[in-house]
XYZ file of C-alpha atoms in Angstrom:
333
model
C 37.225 -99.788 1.676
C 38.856 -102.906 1.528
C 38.077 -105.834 -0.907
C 38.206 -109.219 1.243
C 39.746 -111.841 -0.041
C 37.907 -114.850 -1.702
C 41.005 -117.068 -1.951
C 42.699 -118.661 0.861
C 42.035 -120.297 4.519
C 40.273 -118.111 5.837
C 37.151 -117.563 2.951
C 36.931 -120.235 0.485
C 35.847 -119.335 -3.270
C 32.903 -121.936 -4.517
C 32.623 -120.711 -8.124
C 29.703 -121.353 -10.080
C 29.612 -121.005 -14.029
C 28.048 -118.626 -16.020
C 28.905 -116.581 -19.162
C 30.099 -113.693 -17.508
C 32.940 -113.887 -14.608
C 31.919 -110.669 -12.576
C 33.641 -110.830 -9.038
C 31.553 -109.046 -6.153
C 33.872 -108.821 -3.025
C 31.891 -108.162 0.479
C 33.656 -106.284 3.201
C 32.935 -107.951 6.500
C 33.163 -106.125 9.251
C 35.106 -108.185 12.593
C 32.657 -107.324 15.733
C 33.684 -107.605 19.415
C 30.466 -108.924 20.372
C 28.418 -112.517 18.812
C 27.366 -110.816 15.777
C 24.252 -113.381 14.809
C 25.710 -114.703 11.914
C 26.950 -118.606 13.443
C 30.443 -119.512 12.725
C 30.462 -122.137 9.659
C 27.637 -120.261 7.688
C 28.039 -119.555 4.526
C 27.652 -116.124 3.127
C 26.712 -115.769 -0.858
C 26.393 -113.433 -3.748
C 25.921 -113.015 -7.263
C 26.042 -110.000 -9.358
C 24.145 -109.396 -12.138
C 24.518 -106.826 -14.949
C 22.427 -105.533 -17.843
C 22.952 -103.994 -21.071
C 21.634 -103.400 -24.553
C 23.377 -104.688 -27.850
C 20.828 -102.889 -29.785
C 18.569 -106.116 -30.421
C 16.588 -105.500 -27.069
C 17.576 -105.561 -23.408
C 20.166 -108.342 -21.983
C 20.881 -109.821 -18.662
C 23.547 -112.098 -17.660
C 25.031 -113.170 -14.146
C 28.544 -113.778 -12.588
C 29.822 -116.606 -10.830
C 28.666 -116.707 -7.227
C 30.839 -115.857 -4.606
C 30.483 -117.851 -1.255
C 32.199 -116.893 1.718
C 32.694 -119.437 4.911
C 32.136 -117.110 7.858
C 35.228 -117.807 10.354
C 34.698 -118.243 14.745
C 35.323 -114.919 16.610
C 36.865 -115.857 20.050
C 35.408 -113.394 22.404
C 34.960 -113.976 26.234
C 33.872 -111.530 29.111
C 34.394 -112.589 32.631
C 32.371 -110.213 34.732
C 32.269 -110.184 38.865
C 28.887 -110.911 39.937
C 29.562 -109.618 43.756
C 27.425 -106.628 44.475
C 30.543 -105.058 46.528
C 33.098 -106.435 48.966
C 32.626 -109.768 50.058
C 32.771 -109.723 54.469
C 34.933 -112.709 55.468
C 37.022 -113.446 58.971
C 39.998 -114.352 60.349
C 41.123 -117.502 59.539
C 37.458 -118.135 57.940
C 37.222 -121.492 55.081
C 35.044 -121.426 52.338
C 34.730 -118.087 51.051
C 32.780 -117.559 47.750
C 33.216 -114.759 45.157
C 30.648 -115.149 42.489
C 31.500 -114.079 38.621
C 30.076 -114.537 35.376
C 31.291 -116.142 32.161
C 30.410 -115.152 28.929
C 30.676 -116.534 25.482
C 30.522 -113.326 23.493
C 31.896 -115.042 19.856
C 29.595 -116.966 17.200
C 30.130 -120.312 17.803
C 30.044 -123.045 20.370
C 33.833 -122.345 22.577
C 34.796 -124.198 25.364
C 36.957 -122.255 28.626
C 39.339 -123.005 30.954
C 39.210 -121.235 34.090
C 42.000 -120.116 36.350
C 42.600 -118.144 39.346
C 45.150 -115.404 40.155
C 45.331 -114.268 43.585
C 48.573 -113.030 44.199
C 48.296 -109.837 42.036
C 49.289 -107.355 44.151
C 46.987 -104.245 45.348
C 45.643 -105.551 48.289
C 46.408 -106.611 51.589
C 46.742 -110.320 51.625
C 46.497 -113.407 49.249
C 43.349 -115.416 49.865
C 44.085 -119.527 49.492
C 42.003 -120.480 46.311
C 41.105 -124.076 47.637
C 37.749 -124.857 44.347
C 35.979 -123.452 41.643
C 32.280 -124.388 40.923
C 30.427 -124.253 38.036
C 26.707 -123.320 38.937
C 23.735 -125.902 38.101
C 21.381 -122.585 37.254
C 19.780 -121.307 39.898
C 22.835 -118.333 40.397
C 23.019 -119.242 44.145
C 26.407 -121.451 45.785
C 24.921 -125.395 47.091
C 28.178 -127.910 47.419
C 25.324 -130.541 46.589
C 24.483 -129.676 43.583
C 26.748 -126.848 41.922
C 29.625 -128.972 39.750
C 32.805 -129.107 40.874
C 35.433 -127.694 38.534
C 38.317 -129.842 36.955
C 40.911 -127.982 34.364
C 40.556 -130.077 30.925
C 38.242 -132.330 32.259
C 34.566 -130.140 32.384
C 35.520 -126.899 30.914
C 32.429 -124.973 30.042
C 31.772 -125.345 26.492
C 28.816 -122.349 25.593
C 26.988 -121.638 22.760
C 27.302 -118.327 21.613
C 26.245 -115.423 23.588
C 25.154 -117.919 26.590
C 26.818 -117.613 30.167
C 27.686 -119.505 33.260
C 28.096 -118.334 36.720
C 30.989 -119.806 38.150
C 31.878 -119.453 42.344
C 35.524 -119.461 43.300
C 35.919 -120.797 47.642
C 38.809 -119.220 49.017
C 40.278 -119.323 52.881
C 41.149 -116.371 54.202
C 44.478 -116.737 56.251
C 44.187 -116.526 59.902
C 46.993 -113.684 60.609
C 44.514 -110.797 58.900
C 43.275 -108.301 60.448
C 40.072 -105.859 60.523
C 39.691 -104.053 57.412
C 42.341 -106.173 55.083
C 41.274 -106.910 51.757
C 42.131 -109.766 49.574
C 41.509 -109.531 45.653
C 41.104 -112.844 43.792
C 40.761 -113.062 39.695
C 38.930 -115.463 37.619
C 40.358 -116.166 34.215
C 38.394 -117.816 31.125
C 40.096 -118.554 28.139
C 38.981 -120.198 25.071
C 40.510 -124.137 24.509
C 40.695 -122.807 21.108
C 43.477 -120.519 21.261
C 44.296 -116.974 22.379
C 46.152 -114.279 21.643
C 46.621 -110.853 20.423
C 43.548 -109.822 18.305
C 43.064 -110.936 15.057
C 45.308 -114.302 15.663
C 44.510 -116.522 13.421
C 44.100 -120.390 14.146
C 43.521 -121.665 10.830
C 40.371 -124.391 10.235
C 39.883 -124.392 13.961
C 36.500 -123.034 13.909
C 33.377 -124.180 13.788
C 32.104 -125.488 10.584
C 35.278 -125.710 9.385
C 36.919 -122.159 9.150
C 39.314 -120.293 10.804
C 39.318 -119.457 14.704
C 39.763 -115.340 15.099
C 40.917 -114.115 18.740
C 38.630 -111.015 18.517
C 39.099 -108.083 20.810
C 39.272 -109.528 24.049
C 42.439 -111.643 23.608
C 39.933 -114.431 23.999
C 40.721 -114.608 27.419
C 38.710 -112.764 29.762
C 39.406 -111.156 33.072
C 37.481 -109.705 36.542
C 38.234 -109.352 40.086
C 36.655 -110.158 43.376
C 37.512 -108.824 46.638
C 37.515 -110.011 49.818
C 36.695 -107.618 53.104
C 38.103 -109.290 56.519
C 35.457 -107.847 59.056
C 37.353 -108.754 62.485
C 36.995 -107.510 66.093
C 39.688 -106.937 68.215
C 38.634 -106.982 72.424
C 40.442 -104.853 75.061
C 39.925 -105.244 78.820
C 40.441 -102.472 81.787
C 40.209 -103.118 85.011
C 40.438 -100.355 87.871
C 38.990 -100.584 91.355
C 38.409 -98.187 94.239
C 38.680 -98.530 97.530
C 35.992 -97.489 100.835
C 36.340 -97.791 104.115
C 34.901 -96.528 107.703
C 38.077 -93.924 107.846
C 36.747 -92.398 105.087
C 39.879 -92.639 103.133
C 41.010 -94.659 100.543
C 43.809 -96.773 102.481
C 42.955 -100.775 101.571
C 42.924 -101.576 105.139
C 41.173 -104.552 106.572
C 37.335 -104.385 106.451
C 37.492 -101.700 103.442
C 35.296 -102.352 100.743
C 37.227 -102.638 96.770
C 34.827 -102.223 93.853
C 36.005 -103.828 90.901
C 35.398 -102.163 87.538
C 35.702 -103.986 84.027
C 35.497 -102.303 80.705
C 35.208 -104.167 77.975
C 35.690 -102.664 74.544
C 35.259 -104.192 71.013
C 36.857 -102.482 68.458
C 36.984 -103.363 64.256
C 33.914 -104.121 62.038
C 32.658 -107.036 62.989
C 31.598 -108.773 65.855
C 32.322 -110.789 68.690
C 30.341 -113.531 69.930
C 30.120 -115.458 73.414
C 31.638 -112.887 74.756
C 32.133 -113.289 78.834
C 33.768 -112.053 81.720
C 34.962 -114.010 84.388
C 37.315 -112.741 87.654
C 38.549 -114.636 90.047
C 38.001 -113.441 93.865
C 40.927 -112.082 95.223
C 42.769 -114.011 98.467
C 42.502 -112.482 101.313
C 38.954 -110.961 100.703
C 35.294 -112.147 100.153
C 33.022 -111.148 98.183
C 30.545 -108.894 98.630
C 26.740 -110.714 98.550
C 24.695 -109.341 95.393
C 27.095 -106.854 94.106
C 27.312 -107.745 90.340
C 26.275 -104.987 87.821
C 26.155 -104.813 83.982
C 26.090 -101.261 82.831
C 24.701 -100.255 86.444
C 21.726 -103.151 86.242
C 22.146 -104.822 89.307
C 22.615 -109.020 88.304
C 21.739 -112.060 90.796
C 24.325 -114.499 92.262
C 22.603 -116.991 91.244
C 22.904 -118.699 87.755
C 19.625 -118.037 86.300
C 18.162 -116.239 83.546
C 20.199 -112.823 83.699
C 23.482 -113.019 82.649
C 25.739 -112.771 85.869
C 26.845 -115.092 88.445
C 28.650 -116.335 91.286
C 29.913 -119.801 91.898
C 31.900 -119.143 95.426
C 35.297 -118.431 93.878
C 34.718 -116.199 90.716
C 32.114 -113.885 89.184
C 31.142 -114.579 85.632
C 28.862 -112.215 83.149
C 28.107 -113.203 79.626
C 27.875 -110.377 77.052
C 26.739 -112.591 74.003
C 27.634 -111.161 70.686
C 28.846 -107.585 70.487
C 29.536 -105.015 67.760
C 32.772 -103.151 67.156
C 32.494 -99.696 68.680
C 30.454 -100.671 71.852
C 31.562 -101.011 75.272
C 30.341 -103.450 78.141
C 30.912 -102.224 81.742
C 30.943 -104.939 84.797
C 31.252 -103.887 88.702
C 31.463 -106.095 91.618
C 32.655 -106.179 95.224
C 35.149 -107.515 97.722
C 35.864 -107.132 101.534
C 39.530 -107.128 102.569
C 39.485 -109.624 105.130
């Protein structure tokens, strides 16, 4: 076991007097977590002995031994995001949620950073703010504070967090499935370092600063999920007629059929299809379908129509993985 010291920076030595000088030396244990005891307490202890001279039983004390308990510099930076974030081409914004925790013994104030360009993903999100929350654990521009570097670090008591959102644009050239990490940084304005760094009367109450095992600078990662849908269009058409073949000669009938396919994991929205009537043919009254439903001319409350040069059908939003299918008609004049 080793005797701490009582001399020094780091513990300071208050003697007292009495008529025996008896030194009792307290190992104190360095914990990675706020151990209860508050940085700038004082710690104290006096030792006692007894003996007998013969003329009856005898008592006497030693000096008392005070000891100025130093700041530990701990910090944990956890994410708060319950998995990967969804986000979209090109989308602004973007919030990944962590947590940051003072995990020393005295008040310590943090600045926070960003890395984003770490490597292990697929692209670099654009780190554009960082918010400090007002409480409530959920992102509002109108009332969360907006972070400045040196001008509002967080300064927590210990063992007290703060949730902290980090907005981030995800660049428009990603595609479906793409991830983006992003890393928020908190470091104590005190110092950091390699455990058990010493910043000497830079604690609170007076002592020493300690970098405990964190490096007082903790670390966690977010990660962004692009959820993008890509849309593909075929087109094919067959061709009737009175012969009975399938020679486009004039009077023959051409029916028009578009697939449309949405692939990726999102979605798209206000999705439509629109074809122009071919020259040299006419369109054939009330021949529309969507998915074999038959669809009015007319723009109305289904979702097709014609306007005398084009057909139109809106699809709304749809998924990746499903198809839309759309058939009309012409006449070769």
């Amino acid at each position: 076991m080793m005797i701490a010291p009582v001399g020094g920076a780091k513990h300071r030595l208050l003697p007292s007097c009495s008529t025996i000088a008896l030194l009792a030396a307290l190992a104190l244990p360095v914990q990675a977590q706020a151990a209860g005891t508050r940085a700038g307490s004082t710690i104290s202890n006096t030792a006692s002995a007894s003996f007998d001279t013969g003329a009856g039983s005898t008592t006497v004390d030693s000096n008392r031994v005070d000891l100025l308990v130093d700041e530990l510099l701990d910090v944990t930076v956890d994410s708060s995001n319950p998995a990967e974030v969804p986000t979209t081409p090109g989308a602004t914004g973007q919030v990944l949620t962590f947590s940051v925790t003072n995990n020393g013994n005295g008040v310590e104030a943090f600045g926070l950073t960003t890395i984003a360009n770490a490597g292990g993903d697929n692209y670099d999100p654009v780190i554009t703010q960082i918010y400090l929350d007002n409480g409530d654990g959920l992102f509002d521009f109108g009332t969360d504070t907006l972070y400045a570097a040196g001008a509002n670090d967080p300064s927590l008591d210990p063992d007290q967090g703060i949730t902290v959102f980090v907005l981030a644009t995800t660049p428009g050239t990603v595609v479906d499935g793409n991830r983006g990490i992003v890393s928020l940084v908190a470091a104590a304005k005190t110092g950091t370092g390699t455990p058990g760094t010493s910043f000497v009367g830079e604690g609170e109450g007076g002592g020493d600063a300690v970098v405990g095992s964190t490096g007082a600078d903790g670390e966690d990662a977010g990660t962004f999920l692009v959820s993008a849908a890509t849309v593909t269009l075929v087109k094919s058409a067959v061709i009737t007629n009175t012969l009975n073949t399938a020679d486009p000669i004039p009077g023959a009938t051409i029916t028009y059929t578009i697939v449309a396919t949405v692939a990726g994991s999102g979605s798209v929205s206000g999705l439509a299809i629109t074809d122009d009537i071919p020259a040299d043919t006419s369109y054939v009254p009330a021949s529309i379908k969507l998915g074999g439903s038959a669809l009015s001319d007319a723009a109305d409350a289904d979702a097709g129509d014609y306007n005398g040069t084009r057909i139109n059908v809106a699809l709304g939003t749809v998924a990746g993985g499903q198809t839309r299918t759309v058939t009309f008609q012409t006449m070769i004049d």
